[in-house]
XYZ file of C-alpha atoms in Angstrom:
521
model
C 11.031 76.306 121.223
C 10.944 77.347 124.883
C 8.707 74.423 125.867
C 11.109 71.912 124.276
C 14.025 73.524 126.100
C 12.171 73.177 129.372
C 11.418 69.499 128.769
C 15.113 68.904 128.109
C 16.059 70.747 131.279
C 18.066 73.399 129.425
C 18.444 76.985 130.619
C 16.662 79.598 128.488
C 17.953 83.171 128.466
C 16.185 85.981 126.602
C 18.518 88.637 125.178
C 16.780 91.826 124.092
C 18.129 93.720 121.086
C 17.448 97.269 122.285
C 18.345 100.230 120.106
C 18.827 102.314 123.256
C 21.820 100.142 124.219
C 23.549 101.272 121.018
C 22.565 104.893 121.662
C 23.847 104.755 125.248
C 27.159 103.217 124.139
C 27.636 105.946 121.546
C 26.677 108.678 124.044
C 29.138 107.416 126.650
C 31.902 107.301 124.031
C 31.168 110.897 122.978
C 31.088 112.102 126.583
C 34.403 110.358 127.204
C 35.936 112.012 124.157
C 34.715 115.427 125.323
C 36.084 114.882 128.842
C 39.314 113.273 127.724
C 38.750 110.124 129.770
C 36.760 106.909 129.707
C 33.158 107.493 130.783
C 30.936 104.474 131.401
C 27.567 103.586 132.903
C 28.937 103.288 136.433
C 30.197 106.889 136.209
C 26.618 108.200 135.998
C 25.738 109.525 139.487
C 22.819 107.783 141.193
C 19.658 109.563 142.339
C 20.484 112.893 140.675
C 17.976 115.595 141.655
C 18.171 117.534 138.377
C 17.477 114.352 136.429
C 14.398 113.559 138.486
C 13.214 117.176 138.151
C 13.402 116.747 134.366
C 11.571 113.403 134.553
C 8.800 114.826 136.770
C 8.286 117.596 134.216
C 7.846 114.876 131.535
C 10.733 116.420 129.586
C 11.648 112.959 128.306
C 11.610 113.065 124.511
C 14.210 110.576 123.302
C 14.885 108.750 126.573
C 14.217 105.040 127.094
C 10.734 103.721 127.944
C 9.329 106.875 129.583
C 9.105 108.864 126.335
C 5.693 107.659 125.110
C 2.552 109.741 125.334
C 1.109 107.525 128.090
C 4.314 107.568 130.124
C 4.682 111.339 129.776
C 1.135 111.750 131.089
C 1.898 109.484 134.049
C 5.225 111.066 135.062
C 3.789 114.286 136.591
C 1.290 112.141 138.501
C 3.714 109.616 139.971
C 6.551 112.180 140.219
C 9.468 109.719 140.467
C 12.115 110.805 142.970
C 13.967 107.517 143.467
C 15.126 104.649 141.307
C 12.394 102.336 142.602
C 9.794 104.952 141.638
C 11.114 104.573 138.090
C 10.800 100.787 138.344
C 7.110 101.227 139.171
C 6.683 103.868 136.444
C 8.054 101.513 133.799
C 5.751 98.682 134.912
C 2.500 100.489 135.644
C 1.886 101.856 132.132
C 1.268 98.383 130.744
C -1.905 96.606 129.630
C -1.777 94.274 132.648
C -1.966 96.865 135.441
C -4.345 99.029 133.378
C -6.783 96.196 132.623
C -6.469 94.928 136.191
C -7.563 98.300 137.595
C -4.338 98.894 139.501
C -3.293 102.312 138.174
C -5.788 104.647 139.834
C -5.655 102.999 143.292
C -1.862 103.282 143.242
C -1.980 106.942 142.174
C -4.551 107.840 144.850
C -2.408 106.201 147.521
C 0.801 107.770 146.283
C -0.833 111.209 146.266
C -2.213 110.664 149.785
C -5.844 110.703 148.651
C -6.625 107.300 150.182
C -4.961 105.296 152.952
C -2.692 102.328 152.326
C -4.607 99.401 153.824
C -3.919 95.671 153.863
C -6.748 93.144 154.374
C -4.366 91.114 156.529
C -0.873 91.801 157.892
C 0.624 89.026 155.734
C -0.295 90.993 152.603
C 2.120 93.720 153.673
C 5.031 91.387 152.919
C 4.004 91.129 149.253
C 2.492 94.554 148.588
C 4.127 97.136 150.862
C 6.637 98.287 148.233
C 3.778 99.186 145.856
C 1.428 100.719 148.450
C -0.810 97.663 148.725
C -1.486 97.374 144.970
C -0.054 94.388 143.012
C 1.867 95.726 140.025
C 4.459 93.038 139.269
C 4.069 89.389 138.308
C 6.145 88.323 141.315
C 3.653 90.041 143.630
C 0.747 88.128 142.135
C 2.616 84.900 142.808
C 3.352 86.009 146.380
C -0.311 86.855 146.969
C -1.365 83.428 145.661
C 1.064 81.751 148.064
C 0.314 83.919 151.118
C -3.444 84.351 150.759
C -4.638 81.329 148.757
C -2.237 78.633 149.956
C -0.443 78.004 146.640
C 2.837 76.155 146.731
C 5.807 77.773 144.944
C 5.374 75.292 142.073
C 1.667 76.074 141.762
C 2.415 79.797 141.825
C 4.862 79.341 138.942
C 2.205 77.454 136.970
C -0.143 80.388 137.662
C 2.479 82.756 136.255
C 2.661 80.711 133.066
C -1.108 80.597 132.789
C -1.234 84.405 133.153
C 1.128 84.794 130.216
C -0.803 82.407 127.961
C -4.450 82.694 128.926
C -5.382 85.177 126.163
C -4.157 82.649 123.582
C -5.063 79.347 125.201
C -7.518 80.136 128.007
C -7.082 78.124 131.155
C -7.433 80.792 133.836
C -10.925 79.593 134.829
C -9.531 76.548 136.603
C -7.674 78.885 138.959
C -10.761 80.908 139.909
C -12.108 78.512 142.532
C -8.587 77.670 143.714
C -7.754 81.332 144.342
C -11.120 82.637 145.556
C -11.990 79.647 147.749
C -8.460 79.518 149.103
C -8.668 83.159 150.145
C -12.161 82.773 151.619
C -10.954 79.817 153.654
C -8.204 82.014 155.107
C -10.592 84.762 156.146
C -10.436 87.156 153.218
C -13.598 88.870 151.974
C -15.169 87.740 148.694
C -14.868 91.222 147.125
C -11.096 91.313 147.795
C -10.619 87.768 146.515
C -12.478 88.497 143.262
C -10.577 91.764 142.842
C -7.293 89.861 143.136
C -8.452 87.340 140.521
C -9.489 90.203 138.207
C -6.042 91.720 138.577
C -4.439 88.364 137.830
C -6.469 88.145 134.625
C -5.306 91.659 133.791
C -1.717 90.437 133.823
C -2.662 88.189 130.929
C -2.784 91.448 128.907
C 0.978 91.817 129.519
C 2.328 92.664 132.920
C 5.973 93.141 133.845
C 8.143 91.038 136.114
C 9.812 93.256 138.718
C 13.295 92.221 137.571
C 12.461 93.197 133.986
C 11.101 96.581 135.105
C 14.249 97.211 137.174
C 16.494 96.497 134.170
C 14.465 98.855 131.999
C 14.413 101.501 134.740
C 18.220 101.418 134.836
C 18.352 102.308 131.132
C 15.577 104.878 131.585
C 17.555 106.608 134.349
C 20.867 106.471 132.459
C 19.343 107.917 129.289
C 17.516 110.595 131.330
C 20.731 111.628 133.114
C 22.550 111.903 129.809
C 19.738 113.942 128.255
C 19.766 116.223 131.303
C 23.532 116.738 131.667
C 24.983 115.812 128.249
C 22.176 116.722 125.830
C 24.408 117.368 122.812
C 26.162 114.002 123.052
C 22.824 112.289 123.692
C 21.161 113.785 120.614
C 24.208 113.047 118.467
C 24.120 109.392 119.552
C 20.374 109.130 118.941
C 20.796 110.469 115.405
C 23.570 107.935 114.773
C 21.404 105.072 116.090
C 18.425 105.604 113.819
C 15.980 104.081 113.155
C 14.917 103.568 116.767
C 12.639 104.855 119.474
C 9.424 106.758 119.469
C 10.427 110.003 117.756
C 11.765 110.918 114.330
C 15.076 112.764 113.872
C 13.086 115.931 113.134
C 11.303 115.780 116.499
C 14.546 114.986 118.330
C 16.300 117.945 116.696
C 13.376 120.315 117.371
C 13.347 119.288 121.034
C 17.114 119.744 121.394
C 17.037 123.178 119.787
C 14.270 124.246 122.183
C 16.742 123.276 124.922
C 19.436 125.525 123.459
C 21.499 122.906 121.621
C 23.080 124.162 118.383
C 22.607 121.845 115.400
C 24.563 122.602 112.240
C 23.849 121.363 108.712
C 25.652 118.623 106.871
C 28.624 120.055 104.982
C 30.683 118.163 102.414
C 33.810 119.912 103.730
C 33.307 118.636 107.301
C 30.651 115.955 107.664
C 31.272 112.238 107.746
C 28.725 109.433 107.658
C 27.768 109.898 111.314
C 26.751 113.084 113.062
C 29.534 114.492 115.233
C 30.197 117.016 117.980
C 32.114 120.093 116.934
C 35.462 120.594 118.705
C 35.139 122.003 122.219
C 37.135 125.088 121.160
C 34.170 126.184 119.028
C 31.802 126.520 121.999
C 31.888 128.680 125.146
C 33.678 127.236 128.176
C 31.334 124.977 130.090
C 28.749 125.030 127.329
C 27.416 122.197 125.218
C 29.115 121.326 121.955
C 27.287 121.874 118.690
C 26.142 118.929 116.588
C 27.214 118.605 112.962
C 24.707 116.500 111.033
C 26.104 113.491 109.235
C 25.567 112.348 105.678
C 23.629 109.311 106.929
C 20.588 111.554 107.464
C 20.464 112.529 103.783
C 17.850 110.426 102.011
C 19.390 108.314 99.277
C 22.986 108.774 100.429
C 25.085 105.619 100.134
C 27.555 104.703 102.842
C 30.236 103.624 100.396
C 30.021 107.003 98.657
C 30.377 108.791 102.007
C 33.449 106.656 102.775
C 35.065 107.671 99.452
C 34.327 111.324 100.233
C 36.067 111.059 103.615
C 39.066 109.272 102.112
C 39.507 111.848 99.352
C 39.005 114.785 101.734
C 41.684 113.400 104.071
C 44.254 113.870 101.269
C 43.278 117.487 100.586
C 40.123 119.645 100.703
C 37.842 119.781 97.665
C 38.046 122.956 95.590
C 34.937 122.458 93.435
C 31.988 120.162 92.834
C 33.802 118.714 89.823
C 36.868 118.027 91.972
C 34.633 116.290 94.527
C 32.951 114.164 91.870
C 36.234 113.153 90.257
C 38.297 112.326 93.365
C 35.480 110.653 95.349
C 34.121 108.781 92.329
C 30.583 110.147 92.730
C 27.875 109.640 90.141
C 24.950 111.912 89.332
C 22.745 110.325 91.994
C 25.285 110.980 94.755
C 25.816 114.581 93.701
C 22.106 115.328 93.461
C 21.519 113.868 96.932
C 24.241 116.113 98.336
C 23.031 119.161 96.444
C 19.407 118.575 97.436
C 20.466 118.337 101.086
C 22.361 121.639 100.794
C 25.574 119.818 101.756
C 27.459 121.447 98.822
C 26.953 125.008 100.129
C 30.659 125.516 100.840
C 31.589 124.491 97.272
C 28.710 125.695 95.133
C 26.629 128.236 97.001
C 22.873 127.981 97.406
C 20.838 124.825 96.747
C 19.849 125.825 93.183
C 23.416 126.573 92.123
C 24.566 123.326 93.708
C 21.979 121.318 91.792
C 23.013 123.042 88.550
C 26.675 122.242 89.142
C 25.879 118.675 90.249
C 24.328 117.906 86.873
C 27.430 119.005 84.985
C 30.077 117.754 87.396
C 29.818 114.031 86.646
C 33.038 112.984 84.893
C 32.611 112.008 81.249
C 33.393 108.472 80.176
C 35.682 106.992 77.583
C 37.426 109.459 75.232
C 36.175 112.621 76.948
C 37.117 111.518 80.477
C 40.411 113.495 80.734
C 38.840 116.702 79.359
C 37.597 119.593 81.507
C 34.745 121.516 79.865
C 34.917 125.270 80.324
C 31.543 126.905 80.747
C 30.206 129.832 82.693
C 28.057 128.968 85.720
C 24.893 131.084 85.802
C 24.123 133.072 88.962
C 20.874 131.467 90.073
C 18.616 133.278 92.531
C 18.656 131.771 96.014
C 15.512 129.827 96.973
C 12.958 131.524 99.183
C 12.766 130.565 102.866
C 9.718 128.436 102.137
C 11.481 126.648 99.279
C 14.489 125.991 101.521
C 12.286 124.400 104.181
C 10.521 122.246 101.587
C 13.915 121.175 100.230
C 15.182 120.354 103.725
C 12.223 118.117 104.508
C 12.432 116.421 101.122
C 16.163 115.753 101.497
C 16.457 114.783 105.158
C 13.033 114.914 106.825
C 13.935 117.909 108.993
C 14.964 121.546 108.764
C 17.432 123.649 110.697
C 15.687 126.792 109.527
C 12.530 128.170 111.055
C 9.786 125.687 111.819
C 7.234 125.563 108.951
C 4.472 126.792 111.253
C 6.456 129.916 112.115
C 5.830 130.995 108.507
C 2.136 130.143 108.757
C 1.583 131.686 112.198
C 0.081 135.006 111.002
C -2.590 133.140 109.003
C -3.205 130.733 111.888
C -3.622 133.580 114.365
C -6.206 135.150 112.069
C -8.228 131.958 112.588
C -7.441 132.004 116.334
C -5.229 128.916 116.344
C -2.867 129.452 119.271
C 0.758 128.241 119.594
C 1.504 125.368 121.970
C 3.377 127.712 124.337
C 0.274 129.912 124.686
C -2.054 126.955 125.217
C 0.244 125.694 127.968
C -1.092 128.436 130.282
C -4.786 127.882 129.494
C -7.088 126.984 132.383
C -9.027 123.754 132.899
C -12.188 123.691 130.767
C -11.197 126.654 128.569
C -12.197 126.521 124.907
C -9.078 126.230 122.770
C -7.882 125.923 119.175
C -4.632 124.307 118.140
C -3.014 123.585 114.800
C 0.138 121.640 114.142
C 1.959 119.088 112.049
C 0.815 115.589 113.026
C 3.872 113.765 114.365
C 2.353 110.792 116.227
C -0.951 108.910 116.207
C -1.611 106.265 118.860
C -4.579 104.034 119.585
C -3.529 101.629 122.397
C -5.530 98.456 122.839
C -6.308 99.505 126.412
C -7.758 102.898 125.369
C -11.139 101.522 124.203
C -10.917 103.169 120.794
C -9.593 106.559 121.947
C -7.039 108.016 119.516
C -4.163 110.138 120.809
C -2.600 112.632 118.397
C 0.496 114.777 118.915
C 0.711 118.097 117.075
C 3.974 120.000 116.654
C 4.380 123.712 116.034
C 7.262 126.171 116.352
C 6.897 126.432 120.145
C 6.342 122.809 121.179
C 3.815 119.971 121.166
C 0.090 119.728 121.859
C -1.403 116.410 122.935
C -4.882 115.832 121.533
C -7.479 113.308 122.721
C -9.981 112.178 120.061
C -12.922 110.175 121.400
C -14.085 107.115 119.375
C -17.304 108.813 118.237
C -15.327 111.704 116.704
C -12.859 109.270 115.122
C -15.783 107.631 113.321
C -17.303 110.962 112.272
C -14.047 112.497 111.021
C -11.945 109.490 110.119
C -10.486 111.147 107.004
C -9.256 114.192 108.925
C -7.871 112.383 111.953
C -6.095 109.662 109.983
C -5.154 111.522 106.804
C -4.232 115.101 107.687
C -0.594 116.154 107.869
C -1.532 119.607 109.232
C -4.477 119.287 111.601
C -6.583 122.001 113.169
C -8.377 121.091 116.377
C -11.281 122.880 118.077
C -11.732 121.584 121.600
C -11.634 121.978 125.357
C -8.398 122.372 127.295
C -7.878 119.771 129.999
C -5.390 120.500 132.772
C -4.706 118.280 135.767
C -1.609 119.432 137.619
C 1.179 119.402 135.029
C -0.726 117.113 132.639
C -2.305 118.982 129.749
C -4.440 117.785 126.840
C -6.770 119.221 124.231
C -9.984 117.200 124.036
C -11.098 117.469 120.413
C -14.636 118.483 119.493
C -14.053 119.240 115.798
C -11.179 118.560 113.413
C -10.111 120.439 110.292
C -7.702 119.131 107.653
C -5.447 122.114 106.888
C -2.790 120.175 104.978
C -3.191 122.387 101.899
C -1.502 125.206 103.827
C 1.747 123.187 103.802
C 1.884 123.299 99.995
C 4.647 120.991 98.731
C 6.044 120.329 102.219
C 6.216 116.582 102.824
C 5.977 115.427 106.448
C 5.559 111.983 107.963
C 3.951 110.927 111.216
C 4.716 107.858 113.292
C 1.448 105.984 113.622
C 0.750 103.300 116.212
C -2.877 102.516 115.494
């Protein structure tokens, strides 16, 4: 226990197990392989303009820390242009600064809407780097020492009390110490009470500056890689699942909208992990294509994939039966591969592959050495809709058309507009959107507001659902997989939302298509 360690005088070090560290390592290895040299974190150029342009546009799906809905709404407002801007960005979208009322004053000052003022010159020492607004735990400690006369030891005790007061209380004893100390040094009562309110806000989880800087380093590195090496970055993210804020389907959709080619799993090529196709298969200077790995196929076993790779290394497979025999696959393995369309090169379309998979399992005992001779029927290829349903069932994503591309004519009849069209709507314009629900969020600091992300064939729509509407239409907002939203378009600079007024569960239009959202509520 940390308190016991402290009593014994032992050093305590927290080591975070971050999935992004694995993804970054894999990305750097892939980039190095593509470039024919070792490529490491220190080779990423600092303060890259194109990277910051991408960050300011909130084009951050998949990157570290600044990929959440709240962060993506804040990015166009703060518009980070330097590394320290990213440090602030990481720290400011936290319950502490939000509850302490620090976000809007900082934004107004950064945007030049209000002057940066300090009640006394000594406050500049602690708060100048954040425009006079305390954002980090260290700044709160500095303010207590400079303005209220705390000793360094007392300031450290205050820090500990901030971290524990929601569980144990104990902040009240600091009220008179802080407020009276500041009054005695000539500060106004309103400023002193505001500082104490902000200190209490940090009890809701505020960041130390050193922690924010470490996270900002990973945020910048992952953003640079997404900007300049998007194929390697996506490939590494897929190989590091489960992690992060977005599902493989959303990551793949985003990459394809950025022009990255993603190719299906193929038993003749694919290994367990997703890979980059050889550079010779892409135009000079272009991004490599990504070949999906067998790890993305639901139900696929790693040991079976290893046997497939070993057998394929000896010689290519010439039939499904040859695959089953030499790789030692059972009916389950073959049906997983057939359902994922990974047997296309051996058996043709998904239906023919499933038919052959059933009969390809080697017989046991006396019949094992025999090879039955039977004619394979020519089965009609599945329709486009059936293929998409099969893709989602097998791997949770499709490389075909987005499901809503097939439904768009019916949606347009009901005046549901694509995300790309809504993007150009004006502030206050009535709007209708419909999409697959990919994310639901209800942060503790949002006072019951539910944030929903809808995905269609052109992009994402961010929906705000007020608490009163959540209560009225709880079944629709929490249960729908395809959600129609009637509302008002909200546009502030580059930040866009649809404020819901009425919700419609349109899940029946998806038929047998199974989709899953990531819910944080």
